[in-house]
Amino acid sequence: MSHAANGRSSPRGPGDRRKLLWILVALVAATAVALVFSLWPGDEDGDRGGGEASGADTAAAGTPTPERSYALSKRPRVIPAVSGFEAARGPGWKPGKDAKVVAEDDALDDEAALLASELKLDRATDGDAGAGDVELALDEGVKGGGEAYTLKTEGGRVRITGSRDTGVFYGTRTLKQLVRTGGGVPEGEVHDVPAKPRRGFMLDIARKNFTADWIEQRIREMGDLKLNEFGLHFSDDQAFRIASDSHPEVVSEPHLTKAQVRRIIKLAASRHITVVPEIDSPGHLGAVLKAHPQLQLRSGSGSPVQGTVDIANPAAGKLVDELLKEYAELFKGSDWHLGADEYLALMSADPEGSYPGLAAAARKKYGPNGRVQDLATGWLNDRAKAVRGDGRELRAWNDGFFTGGAVRPAKDLQVAYWTGKESGKREPAEFLAEGRKVLNYNDEYLYYVLGQPNQFVYPTGERIYKEWTPRVIRGTGAVPAKYDSQILGGSFAVWCDLADSQTQDQVAAGIRLPLAAVAQKLWDAGEPPLSWGEFKALAAKAD
């Protein structure tokens, strides 16, 4: 009879016991692995580094996961690049189906509503932020001014803070771009602050009509790039493009209605962008002079001077002031660009000889040594008086500032420096040495001139990215570093000299990368962290 038949096990030898031991070890190990993966969720591909874990799974877990299961996060890639990042270990954050945007302060309701709509998340109107949520809050402890922010990703949620709503808004732009380009945000904390306070884009709508919808789309793009000034050049020789109540006779067709302008201003404000209007004078006034030819400057021979007002005629100043004051009410609180460039009388080799009427008026007003340039400087100062107030800061083109003479430009006027190519102009360092604040419009890098006349070529994002900084104000050379704090920032500008050379859509496509490069160099003027190829690829993903 066998041992099995009478119900007893046969005794096992040493080999059998070793096999049993190995089986038990394998079972324990398998159970442990299953437990780890059930408690520490990751991506479908098993990657646990740099915040690549599933946000939906993280939100469902609701509690921080053990740090040892994650690789140290990597610096987030956005345009413009963040100025500081503290890496951490953790799953990061991705928008989950139950995620909400929560504003801790009522002052951030607009920022919360915009972000929620963009990321297709719920907008919580009360209650505290929970696992998987995005929280927006004001915090006076955030250093770096009102545009600085922190973005902290920890425990499956994101918290964006700033001392002002502007900083919080910029934090939401970083979050939006990271979701768009990579699906989520890495674990860790972003500390971000811009290098320059003025980061702009200027558009010439006088020479070429741009629709309100097109302008609004550029403003949305500007907000995402953390640009904060939109320059609107709406009057020139070719046209006057905004409706006027005080002087409707100067307005061209087509033009923007005041209702459209108010909508543009409102949209810009929601993106923390200031609209900076410009009515250029005493030159570039051709559209106004078509309705008021009696105010046009004439040379000593009696020839009319294109687009140029007679600054010796008090009626000319009165007309321009009426327009300035009207639009100061429309663009209430905005900074102001007074123009003052390319006054043709002063581009003559002998202004006093060529324009004896202006010369006589200058001597009468400023004494026997008075010159035409004094009359032009007096004009600039008088126009500044018309719009000064309401906290406005005023600027004028650099070739409207003259040395010597009986009268000086008002001390508060900022220099908008554009003449990067033109010979015979004052160097930027001269203005800076006088204590002037300067805005960089260097036409060597930052002028997109339709049709490429007068040796202009369309600027490329690559050249701006590799060569230009805010200190490169004229040509390709930089001013000394000691002047950096006087350089407020800069602006990329579209000028429409040959208006039909490109369509609106072609302009939008042509400026996309240059504008992104300008945004990068104004936010951080140092060596960019990405190669040009990496930057270009990131910009394509962010669109």
Coordinates of C-alpha atoms in Angstrom, one line a residue:
M1 CA 0.0 0.0 0.0
S2 CA 1.4 3.4 -0.9
H3 CA 1.9 6.2 1.7
A4 CA -0.6 8.3 -0.3
A5 CA -3.2 5.7 0.0
N6 CA -3.3 5.8 3.7
G7 CA -3.5 9.7 3.8
R8 CA 0.0 10.6 5.0
S9 CA 2.6 12.8 3.2
S10 CA 5.9 11.4 2.5
P11 CA 8.8 13.1 4.3
R12 CA 10.6 15.8 2.1
G13 CA 14.3 15.8 1.7
P14 CA 16.6 18.9 1.8
G15 CA 16.0 19.7 -2.0
D16 CA 12.3 19.8 -1.5
R17 CA 12.6 22.2 1.4
R18 CA 14.8 24.6 -0.7
K19 CA 12.2 24.6 -3.5
L20 CA 9.5 25.5 -1.1
L21 CA 11.5 28.3 0.4
W22 CA 12.1 29.8 -3.1
I23 CA 8.4 29.6 -3.9
L24 CA 7.5 31.5 -0.7
V25 CA 10.1 34.2 -1.5
A26 CA 8.7 34.7 -5.0
L27 CA 5.2 35.0 -3.7
V28 CA 6.1 37.6 -1.1
A29 CA 8.1 39.7 -3.8
A30 CA 5.2 39.6 -6.2
T31 CA 2.8 40.8 -3.6
A32 CA 5.1 43.7 -2.6
V33 CA 5.4 44.8 -6.2
A34 CA 1.7 44.8 -6.8
L35 CA 1.2 46.7 -3.6
V36 CA 3.7 49.4 -4.6
F37 CA 2.1 49.9 -8.0
S38 CA -1.4 50.1 -6.5
L39 CA -0.3 52.7 -4.0
W40 CA 2.2 54.7 -6.2
P41 CA 0.4 55.3 -9.6
G42 CA 2.5 56.3 -12.6
D43 CA 2.1 56.9 -16.3
E44 CA 1.0 54.1 -18.5
D45 CA 4.6 53.8 -19.8
G46 CA 5.9 53.5 -16.2
D47 CA 7.8 56.8 -16.3
R48 CA 8.0 58.5 -12.8
G49 CA 10.4 61.3 -13.5
G50 CA 9.9 65.0 -13.8
G51 CA 6.2 65.2 -13.0
E52 CA 5.1 62.9 -15.7
A53 CA 2.6 61.0 -13.6
S54 CA -1.1 61.0 -14.4
G55 CA -2.8 64.0 -12.9
A56 CA -6.2 62.1 -12.8
D57 CA -4.6 59.3 -10.8
T58 CA -2.8 61.7 -8.5
A59 CA -6.0 63.6 -7.9
A60 CA -7.8 60.3 -7.1
A61 CA -5.1 59.3 -4.6
G62 CA -5.6 62.6 -2.8
T63 CA -2.4 62.3 -0.7
P64 CA 1.3 62.9 -1.5
T65 CA 3.1 59.8 -2.7
P66 CA 6.4 58.6 -1.3
E67 CA 9.2 60.8 -2.7
R68 CA 11.6 57.9 -3.3
S69 CA 9.4 56.6 -6.2
Y70 CA 10.0 59.7 -8.4
A71 CA 13.1 61.1 -10.1
L72 CA 14.0 64.7 -9.5
S73 CA 11.9 67.0 -11.6
K74 CA 13.3 68.9 -14.5
R75 CA 13.1 72.7 -15.2
P76 CA 9.8 73.5 -17.0
R77 CA 10.2 74.7 -20.6
V78 CA 8.1 77.8 -21.5
I79 CA 8.4 81.0 -23.5
P80 CA 9.7 83.2 -22.0
A81 CA 11.8 80.8 -19.8
V82 CA 11.2 80.9 -16.1
S83 CA 13.9 82.7 -14.2
G84 CA 14.1 80.3 -11.3
F85 CA 13.0 76.7 -10.4
E86 CA 13.4 74.5 -7.3
A87 CA 13.2 70.9 -8.4
A88 CA 11.4 68.3 -6.3
R89 CA 10.4 64.6 -6.3
G90 CA 6.8 63.9 -7.0
P91 CA 4.1 63.2 -9.6
G92 CA 3.6 66.7 -10.7
W93 CA 0.1 67.8 -11.9
K94 CA -2.1 67.2 -14.9
P95 CA -5.6 68.5 -15.4
G96 CA -8.0 65.7 -14.2
K97 CA -11.7 65.4 -14.8
D98 CA -12.6 66.7 -11.4
A99 CA -10.0 69.4 -11.2
K100 CA -11.1 73.0 -10.3
V101 CA -9.6 76.4 -10.4
V102 CA -10.0 78.1 -7.0
A103 CA -9.4 81.8 -6.3
E104 CA -8.5 82.5 -2.7
D105 CA -9.1 86.2 -3.3
D106 CA -12.0 87.9 -5.0
A107 CA -9.5 90.1 -6.8
L108 CA -8.4 87.1 -8.8
D109 CA -11.8 86.0 -10.1
D110 CA -11.0 87.2 -13.6
E111 CA -7.7 85.3 -13.7
A112 CA -9.5 82.1 -12.3
A113 CA -12.3 82.3 -14.8
L114 CA -10.0 82.8 -17.8
L115 CA -7.7 79.9 -16.8
A116 CA -10.7 77.6 -16.1
S117 CA -12.1 78.3 -19.6
E118 CA -8.8 77.8 -21.3
L119 CA -8.0 74.5 -19.6
K120 CA -11.7 73.4 -19.6
L121 CA -11.7 73.0 -15.8
D122 CA -14.5 73.8 -13.4
R123 CA -14.4 77.2 -11.7
A124 CA -15.1 76.9 -8.0
T125 CA -16.8 80.0 -6.6
D126 CA -16.4 79.0 -2.9
G127 CA -14.6 76.4 -0.8
D128 CA -11.0 75.5 -0.5
A129 CA -8.7 73.9 -3.0
G130 CA -8.4 70.1 -2.9
A131 CA -6.4 67.4 -4.4
G132 CA -6.0 67.9 -8.2
D133 CA -7.0 71.6 -8.0
V134 CA -5.3 74.8 -9.1
E135 CA -5.3 77.5 -6.4
L136 CA -4.7 81.3 -7.1
A137 CA -3.8 83.5 -4.2
L138 CA -2.3 86.9 -3.4
D139 CA 0.7 86.9 -1.1
E140 CA 2.7 90.0 -0.2
G141 CA 5.6 87.8 0.6
V142 CA 6.3 87.1 -3.1
K143 CA 9.4 89.1 -3.9
G144 CA 10.3 90.9 -7.2
G145 CA 7.4 93.3 -7.6
G146 CA 3.9 93.1 -8.9
E147 CA 4.7 91.0 -12.0
A148 CA 6.6 88.3 -10.1
Y149 CA 4.9 85.0 -9.1
T150 CA 5.5 81.6 -7.7
L151 CA 4.0 78.4 -9.0
K152 CA 4.3 75.5 -6.6
T153 CA 3.3 72.0 -7.6
E154 CA 3.1 69.6 -4.6
G155 CA 0.8 66.9 -3.4
G156 CA -1.1 66.7 -6.6
R157 CA -2.1 70.3 -6.7
V158 CA -0.8 73.7 -8.0
R159 CA -0.7 76.9 -6.1
I160 CA 0.1 80.2 -7.9
T161 CA 0.8 83.3 -5.8
G162 CA 1.9 86.9 -6.5
S163 CA 1.8 90.1 -4.6
R164 CA -0.5 91.5 -7.3
D165 CA -3.0 90.1 -9.7
T166 CA -0.6 90.7 -12.6
G167 CA 1.9 88.3 -11.2
V168 CA -0.7 85.7 -10.6
F169 CA -1.9 86.1 -14.2
Y170 CA 1.6 85.5 -15.5
G171 CA 1.7 82.3 -13.4
T172 CA -1.5 81.1 -15.1
R173 CA 0.2 81.8 -18.5
T174 CA 3.1 79.5 -17.5
L175 CA 0.6 76.8 -16.4
K176 CA -1.4 77.1 -19.5
Q177 CA 1.6 76.8 -21.8
L178 CA 3.0 73.8 -19.8
V179 CA -0.3 72.0 -20.2
R180 CA -0.5 72.8 -23.9
T181 CA 3.1 71.8 -24.7
G182 CA 3.6 68.9 -22.3
G183 CA 0.3 68.0 -20.7
G184 CA 1.1 69.0 -17.2
V185 CA 3.5 70.7 -14.7
P186 CA 6.5 69.1 -13.0
E187 CA 6.8 68.8 -9.2
G188 CA 8.6 71.7 -7.7
E189 CA 8.4 75.5 -7.4
V190 CA 8.8 78.2 -10.0
H191 CA 10.0 81.6 -8.9
D192 CA 9.7 84.0 -11.9
V193 CA 10.2 87.7 -12.3
P194 CA 10.8 89.8 -15.5
A195 CA 14.1 91.6 -16.2
K196 CA 12.4 94.6 -17.8
P197 CA 9.1 96.4 -16.9
R198 CA 8.1 97.4 -20.4
R199 CA 7.7 94.6 -22.9
G200 CA 5.8 95.6 -26.0
F201 CA 4.5 95.2 -29.5
M202 CA 3.6 98.2 -31.6
L203 CA 1.3 98.2 -34.6
D204 CA 0.9 100.8 -37.4
I205 CA -2.7 100.8 -38.3
A206 CA -2.5 104.2 -40.0
R207 CA -0.8 103.0 -43.2
K208 CA -2.7 99.7 -43.2
N209 CA -6.1 98.9 -41.8
F210 CA -6.1 95.9 -39.4
T211 CA -9.5 94.6 -38.3
A212 CA -10.5 94.7 -34.6
D213 CA -10.6 90.9 -34.5
W214 CA -7.1 90.6 -35.8
I215 CA -5.8 93.1 -33.2
E216 CA -7.7 91.3 -30.4
Q217 CA -6.0 88.0 -31.4
R218 CA -2.6 89.6 -31.2
I219 CA -3.4 90.9 -27.7
R220 CA -4.3 87.4 -26.6
E221 CA -1.0 86.1 -27.9
M222 CA 0.8 89.0 -26.2
G223 CA -0.7 88.0 -22.9
D224 CA 0.5 84.4 -23.3
L225 CA 4.0 85.7 -23.9
K226 CA 3.8 88.0 -20.9
L227 CA 4.1 91.1 -23.0
N228 CA 2.5 94.1 -21.3
E229 CA 2.4 97.1 -23.8
F230 CA 0.5 97.4 -27.0
G231 CA 1.4 100.5 -29.0
L232 CA -1.2 101.8 -31.4
H233 CA 0.1 104.2 -34.1
F234 CA -3.2 105.3 -35.6
S235 CA -2.5 108.6 -37.3
D236 CA 0.0 109.3 -40.2
D237 CA 0.2 110.7 -43.6
Q238 CA -1.9 107.9 -45.1
A239 CA -4.9 107.7 -42.7
F240 CA -6.4 108.5 -39.4
R241 CA -7.9 105.3 -38.1
I242 CA -10.0 105.9 -35.0
A243 CA -13.4 107.7 -34.9
S244 CA -13.3 111.3 -33.6
D245 CA -16.1 113.4 -32.1
S246 CA -14.1 116.6 -31.9
H247 CA -12.8 116.4 -35.5
P248 CA -14.7 113.8 -37.5
E249 CA -13.4 115.5 -40.7
V250 CA -9.9 114.0 -40.2
V251 CA -11.1 110.4 -39.9
S252 CA -10.3 107.9 -42.7
E253 CA -12.2 104.9 -44.0
P254 CA -12.0 102.2 -42.9
H255 CA -11.4 103.0 -39.2
L256 CA -12.0 101.6 -35.7
T257 CA -15.1 102.8 -33.9
K258 CA -14.7 104.0 -30.3
A259 CA -16.8 101.0 -29.2
Q260 CA -14.2 98.7 -30.9
V261 CA -11.4 100.6 -29.3
R262 CA -13.0 100.2 -25.9
R263 CA -13.4 96.5 -26.4
I264 CA -9.7 96.3 -27.4
I265 CA -8.7 98.3 -24.3
K266 CA -10.9 96.0 -22.1
L267 CA -9.4 92.8 -23.5
A268 CA -5.9 94.2 -23.1
A269 CA -6.6 95.1 -19.5
S270 CA -7.8 91.5 -18.9
R271 CA -4.4 90.4 -20.1
H272 CA -2.6 93.1 -18.0
I273 CA -1.6 94.9 -21.1
T274 CA -1.5 98.7 -21.4
V275 CA -2.5 100.3 -24.7
V276 CA -0.1 103.1 -25.6
P277 CA -1.6 105.4 -28.3
E278 CA 0.4 107.6 -30.6
I279 CA -0.7 110.6 -32.6
D280 CA 2.6 111.6 -34.2
S281 CA 3.3 115.3 -34.6
P282 CA 4.5 117.7 -35.9
G283 CA 5.4 115.5 -38.8
H284 CA 3.4 112.5 -40.1
L285 CA 0.2 114.5 -40.0
G286 CA -0.8 114.1 -43.6
A287 CA -4.3 112.7 -42.9
V288 CA -5.1 115.6 -40.6
L289 CA -3.8 118.1 -43.1
K290 CA -6.0 116.8 -45.9
A291 CA -8.9 118.3 -43.9
H292 CA -6.9 121.4 -42.8
P293 CA -4.5 122.3 -45.6
Q294 CA -4.2 125.9 -44.2
L295 CA -2.1 124.4 -41.4
Q296 CA 0.5 122.8 -43.6
L297 CA 4.1 124.0 -43.5
R298 CA 5.4 125.7 -46.6
S299 CA 9.1 126.3 -47.5
G300 CA 10.6 129.7 -48.3
S301 CA 9.7 129.1 -51.9
G302 CA 6.0 128.5 -51.0
S303 CA 6.1 124.7 -51.6
P304 CA 3.9 122.6 -49.3
V305 CA 5.8 120.1 -47.2
Q306 CA 4.3 116.6 -47.1
G307 CA 2.7 115.6 -43.8
T308 CA 4.2 118.5 -41.9
V309 CA 2.4 121.0 -39.8
D310 CA 3.4 124.7 -39.5
I311 CA 4.5 124.7 -35.8
A312 CA 4.6 128.5 -35.9
N313 CA 0.8 128.6 -36.4
P314 CA -1.0 128.6 -33.0
A315 CA -4.1 127.1 -34.8
A316 CA -2.1 124.0 -35.5
G317 CA -1.2 123.4 -31.9
K318 CA -4.9 124.0 -30.9
L319 CA -6.1 121.4 -33.4
V320 CA -3.6 118.7 -32.3
D321 CA -4.3 119.4 -28.6
E322 CA -8.0 119.0 -29.2
L323 CA -7.4 115.6 -30.7
L324 CA -4.9 114.6 -27.9
K325 CA -7.3 115.5 -25.2
E326 CA -10.2 113.7 -26.9
Y327 CA -8.2 110.4 -27.1
A328 CA -6.7 110.9 -23.6
E329 CA -10.3 110.4 -22.4
L330 CA -10.7 107.3 -24.6
F331 CA -7.3 105.8 -23.5
K332 CA -7.8 106.9 -19.9
G333 CA -4.8 106.2 -17.7
S334 CA -2.7 104.8 -20.6
D335 CA 0.9 106.0 -21.2
W336 CA 1.3 108.1 -24.3
H337 CA 3.6 108.3 -27.3
L338 CA 3.9 111.8 -28.7
G339 CA 5.9 111.0 -31.8
A340 CA 8.1 114.0 -32.7
D341 CA 10.2 112.1 -35.3
E342 CA 11.2 113.1 -38.8
Y343 CA 10.0 116.8 -38.8
L344 CA 11.1 117.5 -42.4
A345 CA 12.0 121.1 -41.7
L346 CA 14.7 119.9 -39.4
M347 CA 16.0 117.3 -41.8
S348 CA 17.0 120.2 -44.1
A349 CA 20.7 121.1 -44.3
D350 CA 19.8 124.7 -43.4
P351 CA 16.5 124.8 -41.5
E352 CA 16.6 128.5 -40.9
G353 CA 17.5 129.4 -44.5
S354 CA 14.9 127.0 -46.0
Y355 CA 12.1 127.9 -43.7
P356 CA 12.4 131.6 -42.9
G357 CA 8.9 131.8 -41.4
L358 CA 9.9 129.2 -38.8
A359 CA 13.2 130.9 -38.1
A360 CA 11.5 134.3 -37.5
A361 CA 9.0 132.7 -35.2
A362 CA 11.8 131.0 -33.2
R363 CA 13.7 134.3 -32.8
K364 CA 10.5 136.0 -31.7
K365 CA 9.7 133.4 -29.1
Y366 CA 13.1 132.4 -27.8
G367 CA 15.3 135.5 -28.5
P368 CA 17.9 136.3 -31.2
N369 CA 19.6 132.9 -30.9
G370 CA 16.4 131.0 -31.2
R371 CA 16.4 128.3 -33.9
V372 CA 13.9 126.1 -35.6
Q373 CA 14.8 123.2 -33.3
D374 CA 13.8 125.3 -30.3
L375 CA 10.4 125.8 -31.9
A376 CA 10.1 122.0 -32.4
T377 CA 11.1 121.3 -28.8
G378 CA 8.6 123.9 -27.6
W379 CA 5.9 122.1 -29.7
L380 CA 6.8 118.8 -28.1
N381 CA 6.6 120.2 -24.6
D382 CA 3.3 121.9 -25.3
R383 CA 1.8 118.6 -26.6
A384 CA 3.1 116.8 -23.5
K385 CA 1.1 119.3 -21.3
A386 CA -2.1 118.3 -23.2
V387 CA -1.9 114.7 -22.1
R388 CA 0.2 114.8 -18.9
G389 CA -1.7 113.6 -15.8
D390 CA -3.7 110.6 -14.6
G391 CA -0.3 108.9 -13.9
R392 CA 0.7 108.8 -17.5
E393 CA 4.3 108.4 -18.5
L394 CA 5.2 110.1 -21.8
R395 CA 7.6 109.2 -24.5
A396 CA 8.8 110.5 -27.9
W397 CA 11.0 109.3 -30.7
N398 CA 14.8 109.9 -30.1
D399 CA 15.1 112.2 -33.2
G400 CA 12.7 114.6 -31.6
F401 CA 15.3 115.4 -28.9
F402 CA 17.9 118.0 -29.7
T403 CA 21.1 119.1 -28.0
G404 CA 21.9 122.8 -27.2
G405 CA 19.3 125.4 -28.0
A406 CA 17.3 127.7 -26.0
V407 CA 14.7 125.2 -24.8
R408 CA 15.1 121.6 -23.6
P409 CA 12.6 118.7 -23.8
A410 CA 10.7 118.2 -20.5
K411 CA 12.6 116.1 -18.0
D412 CA 9.9 113.4 -17.7
L413 CA 9.9 112.5 -21.4
Q414 CA 11.2 109.1 -22.1
V415 CA 13.2 108.3 -25.2
A416 CA 11.8 105.8 -27.7
Y417 CA 15.0 105.0 -29.5
W418 CA 14.5 103.6 -33.0
T419 CA 17.3 104.9 -35.3
G420 CA 19.5 101.8 -35.4
K421 CA 20.4 102.2 -39.1
E422 CA 20.3 105.9 -39.7
S423 CA 23.6 107.9 -39.6
G424 CA 24.1 111.3 -37.9
K425 CA 21.7 110.5 -35.0
R426 CA 22.6 111.0 -31.3
E427 CA 24.0 107.9 -29.6
P428 CA 21.8 106.2 -27.0
A429 CA 24.6 106.6 -24.4
E430 CA 24.1 110.4 -24.7
F431 CA 20.5 110.2 -23.6
L432 CA 21.4 107.8 -20.8
A433 CA 24.2 110.0 -19.6
E434 CA 21.7 112.8 -19.2
G435 CA 19.7 110.6 -16.9
R436 CA 16.9 109.9 -19.5
K437 CA 15.0 106.6 -19.4
V438 CA 15.1 104.8 -22.7
L439 CA 12.8 102.3 -24.5
N440 CA 14.4 100.1 -27.1
Y441 CA 12.8 100.1 -30.6
N442 CA 16.1 99.4 -32.4
D443 CA 15.2 99.3 -36.1
E444 CA 18.1 97.0 -36.8
Y445 CA 16.4 94.1 -35.0
L446 CA 12.9 95.2 -34.0
Y447 CA 11.3 96.8 -37.1
Y448 CA 9.1 94.7 -39.3
V449 CA 8.6 97.0 -42.3
L450 CA 6.2 95.8 -44.9
G451 CA 7.7 95.6 -48.3
Q452 CA 11.2 95.9 -46.9
P453 CA 11.9 99.5 -48.3
N454 CA 15.0 101.6 -47.5
Q455 CA 17.3 98.6 -46.9
F456 CA 15.0 97.2 -44.2
V457 CA 14.7 93.4 -44.1
Y458 CA 12.2 91.4 -42.2
P459 CA 13.7 90.6 -38.8
T460 CA 14.1 86.9 -37.8
G461 CA 13.4 85.4 -34.5
E462 CA 16.7 83.6 -34.6
R463 CA 18.7 86.8 -35.0
I464 CA 16.9 88.5 -32.2
Y465 CA 17.3 85.4 -30.0
K466 CA 21.0 85.0 -30.6
E467 CA 22.2 88.6 -30.9
W468 CA 19.8 91.2 -29.4
T469 CA 19.4 92.3 -25.8
P470 CA 17.7 95.4 -24.3
R471 CA 21.2 97.1 -24.1
V472 CA 21.6 96.8 -27.9
I473 CA 19.7 100.0 -28.6
R474 CA 21.5 101.2 -31.8
G475 CA 22.9 99.0 -34.5
T476 CA 24.5 95.8 -33.1
G477 CA 26.5 97.3 -30.2
A478 CA 25.5 97.3 -26.6
V479 CA 25.6 100.3 -24.3
P480 CA 27.6 100.0 -21.0
A481 CA 26.0 97.8 -18.4
K482 CA 26.0 100.7 -15.9
Y483 CA 23.0 102.1 -17.9
D484 CA 20.9 98.9 -17.7
S485 CA 18.5 100.2 -15.0
Q486 CA 17.6 103.2 -17.2
I487 CA 16.6 101.0 -20.1
L488 CA 12.9 100.3 -19.3
G489 CA 12.5 97.6 -21.9
G490 CA 11.6 97.6 -25.6
S491 CA 9.1 97.0 -28.3
F492 CA 8.8 95.0 -31.5
A493 CA 7.1 97.2 -34.2
V494 CA 5.2 96.5 -37.4
W495 CA 5.3 99.4 -39.8
C496 CA 3.2 99.3 -43.0
D497 CA 5.2 101.4 -45.4
L498 CA 4.2 99.3 -48.4
A499 CA 0.8 98.3 -47.0
D500 CA -0.2 95.8 -49.7
S501 CA 3.0 93.8 -49.5
Q502 CA 1.5 91.4 -47.0
T503 CA -2.0 90.4 -45.8
Q504 CA -3.0 90.4 -42.2
D505 CA -2.5 86.7 -42.0
Q506 CA 1.0 87.0 -43.5
V507 CA 1.9 89.6 -41.0
A508 CA 0.7 87.4 -38.1
A509 CA 2.7 84.5 -39.4
G510 CA 5.8 86.7 -40.1
I511 CA 6.0 88.2 -36.6
R512 CA 5.2 85.0 -34.6
L513 CA 8.8 83.9 -33.9
P514 CA 10.3 87.4 -33.7
L515 CA 7.8 88.4 -31.1
A516 CA 8.4 85.3 -29.1
A517 CA 12.1 85.9 -29.2
V518 CA 11.6 89.5 -28.1
A519 CA 9.4 88.3 -25.2
Q520 CA 12.2 85.9 -24.1
K521 CA 14.9 88.6 -24.2
L522 CA 12.8 91.2 -22.4
W523 CA 11.9 88.7 -19.6
D524 CA 15.5 87.5 -19.3
A525 CA 18.2 89.3 -21.2
G526 CA 20.8 86.6 -20.3
E527 CA 21.9 83.6 -22.4
P528 CA 18.7 81.7 -23.2
P529 CA 18.5 78.2 -21.7
L530 CA 17.4 76.6 -24.9
S531 CA 19.1 76.4 -28.3
W532 CA 17.4 78.2 -31.1
G533 CA 16.2 74.9 -32.5
E534 CA 14.7 73.9 -29.2
F535 CA 13.1 77.3 -28.8
K536 CA 11.5 77.2 -32.2
A537 CA 10.1 73.7 -31.6
L538 CA 8.7 74.8 -28.3
A539 CA 7.1 77.8 -29.9
A540 CA 5.4 75.6 -32.5
K541 CA 4.0 73.4 -29.7
A542 CA 2.7 76.4 -27.8
D543 CA 0.7 77.7 -30.7

